[in-house]
Amino acid sequence: MKRNIITIEDIKQSVLQLKGEQVKLYINRGRRKILKLEGIIDNVYTSVFTVKQEVGAVSTHTYSYSDILCGEVKISRLAE
């Protein structure tokens, strides 16, 4: 069976479509440590994207597209 190949360019385009929207992130930090964050995709750059989280104080987190490709970060759109 042929496996679908997802490239970094495909991931960039899907993140670009989510720019400005409320998303939920699942971040695998290793050793069974999974963080769940909710925020807005703020900026999309050539090798990274930023997520602004507004819980209490405003904080910005930066992730690379290779994090998504490797499965360390998963993004899902929040249902409104």
CSV table of C-alpha atoms in Angstrom, one decimal:
chain,number,residue,atom,x,y,z
A,1,MET,CA,0.0,0.0,0.0
A,2,LYS,CA,1.4,3.4,-1.0
A,3,ARG,CA,1.8,5.9,1.9
A,4,ASN,CA,0.9,9.5,1.5
A,5,ILE,CA,3.9,11.7,1.7
A,6,ILE,CA,3.5,15.0,3.6
A,7,THR,CA,6.1,17.6,3.0
A,8,ILE,CA,7.1,20.7,4.9
A,9,GLU,CA,5.5,22.8,2.2
A,10,ASP,CA,2.2,21.1,2.8
A,11,ILE,CA,2.5,21.8,6.5
A,12,LYS,CA,3.3,25.5,5.8
A,13,GLN,CA,0.2,25.9,3.7
A,14,SER,CA,-2.0,24.3,6.2
A,15,VAL,CA,-0.6,26.4,9.0
A,16,LEU,CA,-1.0,29.5,6.8
A,17,GLN,CA,-4.7,28.7,6.4
A,18,LEU,CA,-5.1,28.6,10.2
A,19,LYS,CA,-3.4,32.0,10.7
A,20,GLY,CA,-5.5,34.3,13.0
A,21,GLU,CA,-7.7,31.4,14.1
A,22,GLN,CA,-8.2,29.9,17.6
A,23,VAL,CA,-6.3,26.5,17.7
A,24,LYS,CA,-5.5,23.8,20.2
A,25,LEU,CA,-2.0,22.5,20.4
A,26,TYR,CA,-0.8,19.2,21.8
A,27,ILE,CA,3.0,19.3,22.4
A,28,ASN,CA,4.9,16.1,23.2
A,29,ARG,CA,7.8,17.0,25.5
A,30,GLY,CA,9.0,13.4,26.0
A,31,ARG,CA,8.7,11.0,28.9
A,32,ARG,CA,4.9,11.1,28.9
A,33,LYS,CA,4.8,14.9,29.2
A,34,ILE,CA,2.1,16.3,26.9
A,35,LEU,CA,1.2,20.0,27.1
A,36,LYS,CA,-2.2,21.2,25.9
A,37,LEU,CA,-2.3,24.9,24.9
A,38,GLU,CA,-5.0,27.0,23.3
A,39,GLY,CA,-4.1,30.1,21.4
A,40,ILE,CA,-4.1,32.0,18.1
A,41,ILE,CA,-1.6,31.5,15.3
A,42,ASP,CA,-0.1,34.9,15.2
A,43,ASN,CA,2.6,34.9,12.6
A,44,VAL,CA,3.8,32.5,9.9
A,45,TYR,CA,7.5,32.7,8.8
A,46,THR,CA,9.6,30.6,6.5
A,47,SER,CA,10.8,28.1,9.0
A,48,VAL,CA,8.7,28.7,12.2
A,49,PHE,CA,5.3,29.9,13.3
A,50,THR,CA,4.2,31.7,16.5
A,51,VAL,CA,1.2,31.0,18.7
A,52,LYS,CA,-0.1,33.7,21.0
A,53,GLN,CA,-1.6,32.4,24.3
A,54,GLU,CA,-3.7,34.8,26.3
A,55,VAL,CA,-4.2,33.2,29.7
A,56,GLY,CA,-3.4,35.7,32.4
A,57,ALA,CA,-0.4,37.4,30.8
A,58,VAL,CA,0.1,37.3,27.0
A,59,SER,CA,2.8,34.8,26.0
A,60,THR,CA,4.1,33.8,22.6
A,61,HIS,CA,5.4,30.3,21.7
A,62,THR,CA,7.4,29.4,18.6
A,63,TYR,CA,7.4,26.1,16.8
A,64,SER,CA,8.9,24.8,13.6
A,65,TYR,CA,7.2,23.0,10.8
A,66,SER,CA,9.5,20.0,11.4
A,67,ASP,CA,8.0,19.6,14.9
A,68,ILE,CA,4.6,18.9,13.2
A,69,LEU,CA,6.2,16.6,10.6
A,70,CYS,CA,7.9,14.6,13.4
A,71,GLY,CA,4.7,14.4,15.4
A,72,GLU,CA,6.0,16.4,18.4
A,73,VAL,CA,3.3,19.1,17.8
A,74,LYS,CA,-0.3,18.5,16.7
A,75,ILE,CA,-2.7,21.3,15.8
A,76,SER,CA,-6.4,21.2,15.7
A,77,ARG,CA,-8.9,24.0,15.1
A,78,LEU,CA,-11.2,24.8,18.0
A,79,ALA,CA,-14.9,24.3,17.4
A,80,GLU,CA,-16.8,27.6,17.9
